Amino acid sequence: MKGVVFREFLDHAEAVFGVALVDQVLETADLPSGGAYTSVGYYDHEEMLALVGRTSELTGKSVRDLLVGFGSTLFRSLIESHAQKGVSHPFDLLERIHGVIHRDVRKLYPDAEVPEIIVVERVGEGRIVVEYRSARPMADLCEGMIKATFAYYGKDGDYDIIRLDNDCAPLREARFDITIGADTD
Ligand code: HEM
């Protein structure tokens, strides 16, 4: 996983829980890299899960809540650094991830590890069904990123999550059945 994702997680945790907590996480998480993440480096995703796991132990927040919350920050950062011209609806963005956005990421950074995010059904501007599959168990992060698309485009959205794997925690494969309501403004 790209080092920039690790850096984003640490910045997010610092903003939410403070620098002292992040220092404690880094000192006690027993990380192979030692926690010195450079934006251009790549690190084992297990290390990200170790960071989140230690943050969970020290704060009492669940791993799921931490990943969903981080998804929101990560989405903002990614969309701000890779503006998607002409996209004004969350569903149009979700439809672009597999064939355009993550495909370009793989072209630019051959070592990047992006998940498969496939639209299986779209019903106009009101409902879309998306499936997440990854070698990494980060469906909760995906959930946070999906939620963030609603706010970003000023929509009210809701979703059901259907597990596609058996008893895998954290979740590695999931279907999101998403509905969008009226504009929030
Ligand atoms: C402008 C929009 C986006 C850009 C530029 C982008 C780019 C990236 C990049 C660079 C990574 C890290 C790859 C690595 O660590 O090797 C990543 C991972 C990821 N992306 Fe995207 N992404 C975008 C939007 C989205 C959206 C909207 C979702 C969810 C609906 C999403 C879901 C994920 C997830 C869950 C991961 C973590 C890796 C995994 O689960 O296997 N991305 N993306």
mmCIF file of C-alpha atoms and ligand atoms in Angstrom:
data_model
loop_
_atom_site.group_PDB
_atom_site.id
_atom_site.type_symbol
_atom_site.label_atom_id
_atom_site.label_comp_id
_atom_site.label_asym_id
_atom_site.label_seq_id
_atom_site.Cartn_x
_atom_site.Cartn_y
_atom_site.Cartn_z
ATOM 1 C CA MET A 1 0.000 0.000 0.000
ATOM 2 C CA LYS A 2 1.255 3.475 -0.849
ATOM 3 C CA GLY A 3 3.016 5.360 1.917
ATOM 4 C CA VAL A 4 0.787 8.356 1.342
ATOM 5 C CA VAL A 5 -2.191 6.344 2.657
ATOM 6 C CA PHE A 6 -0.257 5.651 5.880
ATOM 7 C CA ARG A 7 0.642 9.312 6.220
ATOM 8 C CA GLU A 8 -2.997 10.263 5.685
ATOM 9 C CA PHE A 9 -4.058 7.827 8.389
ATOM 10 C CA LEU A 10 -1.564 9.244 10.890
ATOM 11 C CA ASP A 11 -2.624 12.825 10.075
ATOM 12 C CA HIS A 12 -6.271 11.832 10.454
ATOM 13 C CA ALA A 13 -5.613 10.090 13.809
ATOM 14 C CA GLU A 14 -3.646 13.123 14.999
ATOM 15 C CA ALA A 15 -6.499 15.477 14.090
ATOM 16 C CA VAL A 16 -9.053 13.301 15.883
ATOM 17 C CA PHE A 17 -7.096 11.981 18.897
ATOM 18 C CA GLY A 18 -4.051 14.237 19.198
ATOM 19 C CA VAL A 19 -0.332 13.900 18.631
ATOM 20 C CA ALA A 20 0.374 12.140 21.946
ATOM 21 C CA LEU A 21 -1.928 9.265 21.019
ATOM 22 C CA VAL A 22 -0.319 8.901 17.584
ATOM 23 C CA ASP A 23 3.150 8.836 19.182
ATOM 24 C CA GLN A 24 1.967 6.103 21.528
ATOM 25 C CA VAL A 25 0.535 4.104 18.601
ATOM 26 C CA LEU A 26 3.801 4.341 16.683
ATOM 27 C CA GLU A 27 5.885 3.425 19.712
ATOM 28 C CA THR A 28 3.841 0.387 20.695
ATOM 29 C CA ALA A 29 2.442 -1.059 17.450
ATOM 30 C CA ASP A 30 5.603 -3.097 16.718
ATOM 31 C CA LEU A 31 5.848 -2.102 13.055
ATOM 32 C CA PRO A 32 8.369 -3.717 10.686
ATOM 33 C CA SER A 33 9.034 -0.332 9.028
ATOM 34 C CA GLY A 34 9.365 1.459 12.360
ATOM 35 C CA GLY A 35 6.556 3.800 11.292
ATOM 36 C CA ALA A 36 8.703 6.171 9.216
ATOM 37 C CA TYR A 37 6.450 6.312 6.171
ATOM 38 C CA THR A 38 7.537 8.260 3.123
ATOM 39 C CA SER A 39 4.874 9.358 0.639
ATOM 40 C CA VAL A 40 6.681 7.642 -2.233
ATOM 41 C CA GLY A 41 7.329 4.320 -0.476
ATOM 42 C CA TYR A 42 5.172 1.182 -0.347
ATOM 43 C CA TYR A 43 4.396 -0.726 2.843
ATOM 44 C CA ASP A 44 2.618 -3.940 3.724
ATOM 45 C CA HIS A 45 -1.093 -3.334 4.283
ATOM 46 C CA GLU A 46 -0.810 -5.520 7.416
ATOM 47 C CA GLU A 47 1.071 -2.599 8.863
ATOM 48 C CA MET A 48 -1.922 -0.326 8.249
ATOM 49 C CA LEU A 49 -4.156 -2.838 10.013
ATOM 50 C CA ALA A 50 -1.662 -2.942 12.904
ATOM 51 C CA LEU A 51 -1.808 0.860 13.182
ATOM 52 C CA VAL A 52 -5.601 0.865 13.137
ATOM 53 C CA GLY A 53 -5.724 -2.053 15.583
ATOM 54 C CA ARG A 54 -3.432 -0.310 18.073
ATOM 55 C CA THR A 55 -5.391 2.949 17.697
ATOM 56 C CA SER A 56 -8.533 0.970 18.479
ATOM 57 C CA GLU A 57 -7.001 -0.552 21.635
ATOM 58 C CA LEU A 58 -5.792 2.810 22.894
ATOM 59 C CA THR A 59 -8.960 4.796 22.148
ATOM 60 C CA GLY A 60 -11.710 2.217 22.681
ATOM 61 C CA LYS A 61 -13.118 2.980 19.205
ATOM 62 C CA SER A 62 -13.849 -0.060 17.042
ATOM 63 C CA VAL A 63 -11.624 -0.850 14.051
ATOM 64 C CA ARG A 64 -14.698 -0.532 11.874
ATOM 65 C CA ASP A 65 -15.526 2.977 13.148
ATOM 66 C CA LEU A 66 -11.903 4.030 12.725
ATOM 67 C CA LEU A 67 -11.743 2.801 9.122
ATOM 68 C CA VAL A 68 -15.091 4.369 8.185
ATOM 69 C CA GLY A 69 -13.976 7.694 9.705
ATOM 70 C CA PHE A 70 -10.623 7.533 7.945
ATOM 71 C CA GLY A 71 -12.410 6.790 4.637
ATOM 72 C CA SER A 72 -13.922 10.234 4.751
ATOM 73 C CA THR A 73 -10.560 11.981 5.179
ATOM 74 C CA LEU A 74 -8.868 9.797 2.570
ATOM 75 C CA PHE A 75 -11.595 10.457 0.017
ATOM 76 C CA ARG A 76 -11.317 14.234 0.479
ATOM 77 C CA SER A 77 -7.590 14.131 0.043
ATOM 78 C CA LEU A 78 -7.737 11.913 -3.067
ATOM 79 C CA ILE A 79 -10.484 13.893 -4.800
ATOM 80 C CA GLU A 80 -8.774 17.197 -4.026
ATOM 81 C CA SER A 81 -5.507 16.037 -5.553
ATOM 82 C CA HIS A 82 -7.183 14.309 -8.548
ATOM 83 C CA ALA A 83 -10.109 16.550 -9.530
ATOM 84 C CA GLN A 84 -12.737 14.680 -11.556
ATOM 85 C CA LYS A 85 -13.872 17.252 -14.102
ATOM 86 C CA GLY A 86 -17.509 17.086 -15.157
ATOM 87 C CA VAL A 87 -18.581 14.747 -12.356
ATOM 88 C CA SER A 88 -21.347 16.167 -10.156
ATOM 89 C CA HIS A 89 -23.170 13.096 -8.835
ATOM 90 C CA PRO A 90 -21.800 10.407 -6.469
ATOM 91 C CA PHE A 91 -22.985 7.613 -8.784
ATOM 92 C CA ASP A 92 -21.086 9.049 -11.755
ATOM 93 C CA LEU A 93 -17.950 9.042 -9.621
ATOM 94 C CA LEU A 94 -18.542 5.486 -8.389
ATOM 95 C CA GLU A 95 -18.939 4.382 -12.018
ATOM 96 C CA ARG A 96 -15.568 5.902 -12.906
ATOM 97 C CA ILE A 97 -13.503 4.228 -10.192
ATOM 98 C CA HIS A 98 -12.891 0.857 -11.819
ATOM 99 C CA GLY A 99 -12.524 1.793 -15.480
ATOM 100 C CA VAL A 100 -10.892 5.213 -15.116
ATOM 101 C CA ILE A 101 -9.646 6.300 -11.670
ATOM 102 C CA HIS A 102 -8.124 3.155 -10.222
ATOM 103 C CA ARG A 103 -7.026 2.051 -13.675
ATOM 104 C CA ASP A 104 -5.043 5.290 -14.024
ATOM 105 C CA VAL A 105 -3.610 4.783 -10.539
ATOM 106 C CA ARG A 106 -2.310 1.348 -11.616
ATOM 107 C CA LYS A 107 -0.815 2.846 -14.785
ATOM 108 C CA LEU A 108 0.943 5.640 -12.893
ATOM 109 C CA TYR A 109 2.051 3.474 -9.988
ATOM 110 C CA PRO A 110 2.437 -0.158 -11.099
ATOM 111 C CA ASP A 111 3.019 -1.239 -7.485
ATOM 112 C CA ALA A 112 -0.215 0.334 -6.229
ATOM 113 C CA GLU A 113 -2.800 -2.054 -4.820
ATOM 114 C CA VAL A 114 -6.279 -0.861 -5.611
ATOM 115 C CA PRO A 115 -9.462 -2.780 -4.851
ATOM 116 C CA GLU A 116 -12.050 -3.848 -7.411
ATOM 117 C CA ILE A 117 -15.064 -1.553 -7.139
ATOM 118 C CA ILE A 118 -17.637 -2.632 -9.703
ATOM 119 C CA VAL A 119 -21.089 -1.229 -10.405
ATOM 120 C CA VAL A 120 -23.465 -4.175 -10.794
ATOM 121 C CA GLU A 121 -26.675 -2.185 -11.239
ATOM 122 C CA ARG A 122 -27.634 1.451 -11.647
ATOM 123 C CA VAL A 123 -31.146 2.801 -11.618
ATOM 124 C CA GLY A 124 -30.934 6.428 -12.755
ATOM 125 C CA GLU A 125 -29.923 9.002 -10.138
ATOM 126 C CA GLY A 126 -31.687 7.214 -7.277
ATOM 127 C CA ARG A 127 -30.118 3.804 -6.730
ATOM 128 C CA ILE A 128 -26.864 2.017 -7.459
ATOM 129 C CA VAL A 129 -25.433 -1.335 -6.401
ATOM 130 C CA VAL A 130 -21.659 -1.537 -6.065
ATOM 131 C CA GLU A 131 -19.448 -4.494 -5.157
ATOM 132 C CA TYR A 132 -16.114 -4.208 -3.363
ATOM 133 C CA ARG A 133 -13.483 -6.949 -3.590
ATOM 134 C CA SER A 134 -9.913 -6.686 -2.463
ATOM 135 C CA ALA A 135 -6.897 -8.717 -1.411
ATOM 136 C CA ARG A 136 -6.992 -6.439 1.641
ATOM 137 C CA PRO A 137 -9.847 -6.489 4.189
ATOM 138 C CA MET A 138 -10.803 -2.827 3.867
ATOM 139 C CA ALA A 139 -14.506 -2.805 3.067
ATOM 140 C CA ASP A 140 -15.008 -0.519 6.065
ATOM 141 C CA LEU A 141 -12.630 1.997 4.509
ATOM 142 C CA CYS A 142 -14.588 1.697 1.275
ATOM 143 C CA GLU A 143 -17.792 2.359 3.214
ATOM 144 C CA GLY A 144 -16.315 5.571 4.598
ATOM 145 C CA MET A 145 -15.277 6.666 1.126
ATOM 146 C CA ILE A 146 -18.735 5.949 -0.289
ATOM 147 C CA LYS A 147 -20.321 7.985 2.538
ATOM 148 C CA ALA A 148 -17.920 10.825 1.793
ATOM 149 C CA THR A 149 -19.051 11.005 -1.831
ATOM 150 C CA PHE A 150 -22.579 11.953 -0.678
ATOM 151 C CA ALA A 151 -21.379 14.932 1.346
ATOM 152 C CA TYR A 152 -18.895 15.965 -1.318
ATOM 153 C CA TYR A 153 -21.611 16.287 -3.969
ATOM 154 C CA GLY A 154 -24.178 17.728 -1.531
ATOM 155 C CA LYS A 155 -26.536 14.732 -1.550
ATOM 156 C CA ASP A 156 -28.355 12.784 1.113
ATOM 157 C CA GLY A 157 -27.450 9.147 0.746
ATOM 158 C CA ASP A 158 -28.118 5.867 2.498
ATOM 159 C CA TYR A 159 -26.974 2.294 1.958
ATOM 160 C CA ASP A 160 -27.285 -1.332 3.019
ATOM 161 C CA ILE A 161 -24.203 -3.520 3.257
ATOM 162 C CA ILE A 162 -24.449 -7.140 2.184
ATOM 163 C CA ARG A 163 -21.511 -9.348 3.223
ATOM 164 C CA LEU A 164 -20.061 -11.367 0.368
ATOM 165 C CA ASP A 165 -17.445 -13.273 2.366
ATOM 166 C CA ASN A 166 -17.957 -15.656 5.248
ATOM 167 C CA ASP A 167 -17.075 -14.471 8.708
ATOM 168 C CA CYS A 168 -14.125 -12.454 7.577
ATOM 169 C CA ALA A 169 -13.484 -9.618 9.996
ATOM 170 C CA PRO A 170 -12.536 -7.041 8.929
ATOM 171 C CA LEU A 171 -14.619 -7.457 5.808
ATOM 172 C CA ARG A 172 -12.902 -8.194 2.467
ATOM 173 C CA GLU A 173 -15.861 -8.436 0.056
ATOM 174 C CA ALA A 174 -19.134 -6.556 0.267
ATOM 175 C CA ARG A 175 -22.051 -5.281 -1.769
ATOM 176 C CA PHE A 176 -23.312 -1.737 -1.141
ATOM 177 C CA ASP A 177 -26.919 -1.088 -2.126
ATOM 178 C CA ILE A 178 -27.009 2.707 -2.224
ATOM 179 C CA THR A 179 -29.897 5.152 -2.514
ATOM 180 C CA ILE A 180 -29.681 8.908 -2.948
ATOM 181 C CA GLY A 181 -32.350 11.331 -1.803
ATOM 182 C CA ALA A 182 -32.742 15.046 -2.299
ATOM 183 C CA ASP A 183 -29.908 17.605 -2.405
ATOM 184 C CA THR A 184 -28.833 18.641 1.086
ATOM 185 C CA ASP A 185 -28.776 22.387 0.355
HETATM 186 C C1 HEM B 1 -10.427 10.753 -7.053
HETATM 187 C C2 HEM B 1 -10.838 9.633 -6.515
HETATM 188 C C3 HEM B 1 -9.910 8.465 -6.133
HETATM 189 C C4 HEM B 1 -8.560 8.295 -6.317
HETATM 190 C C5 HEM B 1 -7.567 9.230 -6.982
HETATM 191 C C6 HEM B 1 -8.210 6.999 -5.728
HETATM 192 C C7 HEM B 1 -6.928 6.473 -5.654
HETATM 193 C C8 HEM B 1 -6.536 5.480 -4.814
HETATM 194 C C9 HEM B 1 -5.163 5.198 -4.428
HETATM 195 C C10 HEM B 1 -3.923 5.953 -4.912
HETATM 196 C C11 HEM B 1 -5.187 4.163 -3.549
HETATM 197 C C12 HEM B 1 -3.985 3.531 -2.830
HETATM 198 C C13 HEM B 1 -3.384 2.407 -3.606
HETATM 199 C C14 HEM B 1 -2.247 1.782 -2.833
HETATM 200 O O1 HEM B 1 -2.172 1.988 -1.632
HETATM 201 O O2 HEM B 1 -1.380 1.069 -3.396
HETATM 202 C C15 HEM B 1 -6.581 3.793 -3.382
HETATM 203 C C16 HEM B 1 -7.002 2.793 -2.558
HETATM 204 C C17 HEM B 1 -8.328 2.566 -2.281
HETATM 205 N N1 HEM B 1 -9.411 3.110 -2.924
HETATM 206 FE FE1 HEM B 1 -9.373 4.604 -4.292
HETATM 207 N N2 HEM B 1 -9.324 6.418 -5.230
HETATM 208 C C18 HEM B 1 -10.376 7.280 -5.445
HETATM 209 C C19 HEM B 1 -11.672 7.104 -5.120
HETATM 210 C C20 HEM B 1 -12.128 6.029 -4.432
HETATM 211 C C21 HEM B 1 -13.497 5.852 -4.005
HETATM 212 C C22 HEM B 1 -14.652 6.840 -4.281
HETATM 213 C C23 HEM B 1 -13.543 4.671 -3.327
HETATM 214 C C24 HEM B 1 -14.730 4.015 -2.694
HETATM 215 C C25 HEM B 1 -15.928 4.025 -3.156
HETATM 216 C C26 HEM B 1 -12.209 4.113 -3.302
HETATM 217 C C27 HEM B 1 -11.833 2.974 -2.634
HETATM 218 C C28 HEM B 1 -10.541 2.633 -2.308
HETATM 219 C C29 HEM B 1 -10.173 1.722 -1.223
HETATM 220 C C30 HEM B 1 -11.145 1.019 -0.275
HETATM 221 C C31 HEM B 1 -8.772 1.665 -1.209
HETATM 222 C C32 HEM B 1 -7.860 0.885 -0.213
HETATM 223 C C33 HEM B 1 -7.237 -0.373 -0.770
HETATM 224 C C34 HEM B 1 -8.138 -1.595 -0.750
HETATM 225 O O3 HEM B 1 -9.255 -1.564 -0.207
HETATM 226 O O4 HEM B 1 -7.767 -2.645 -1.314
HETATM 227 N N3 HEM B 1 -11.375 4.946 -4.000
HETATM 228 N N4 HEM B 1 -7.378 4.601 -4.171
#
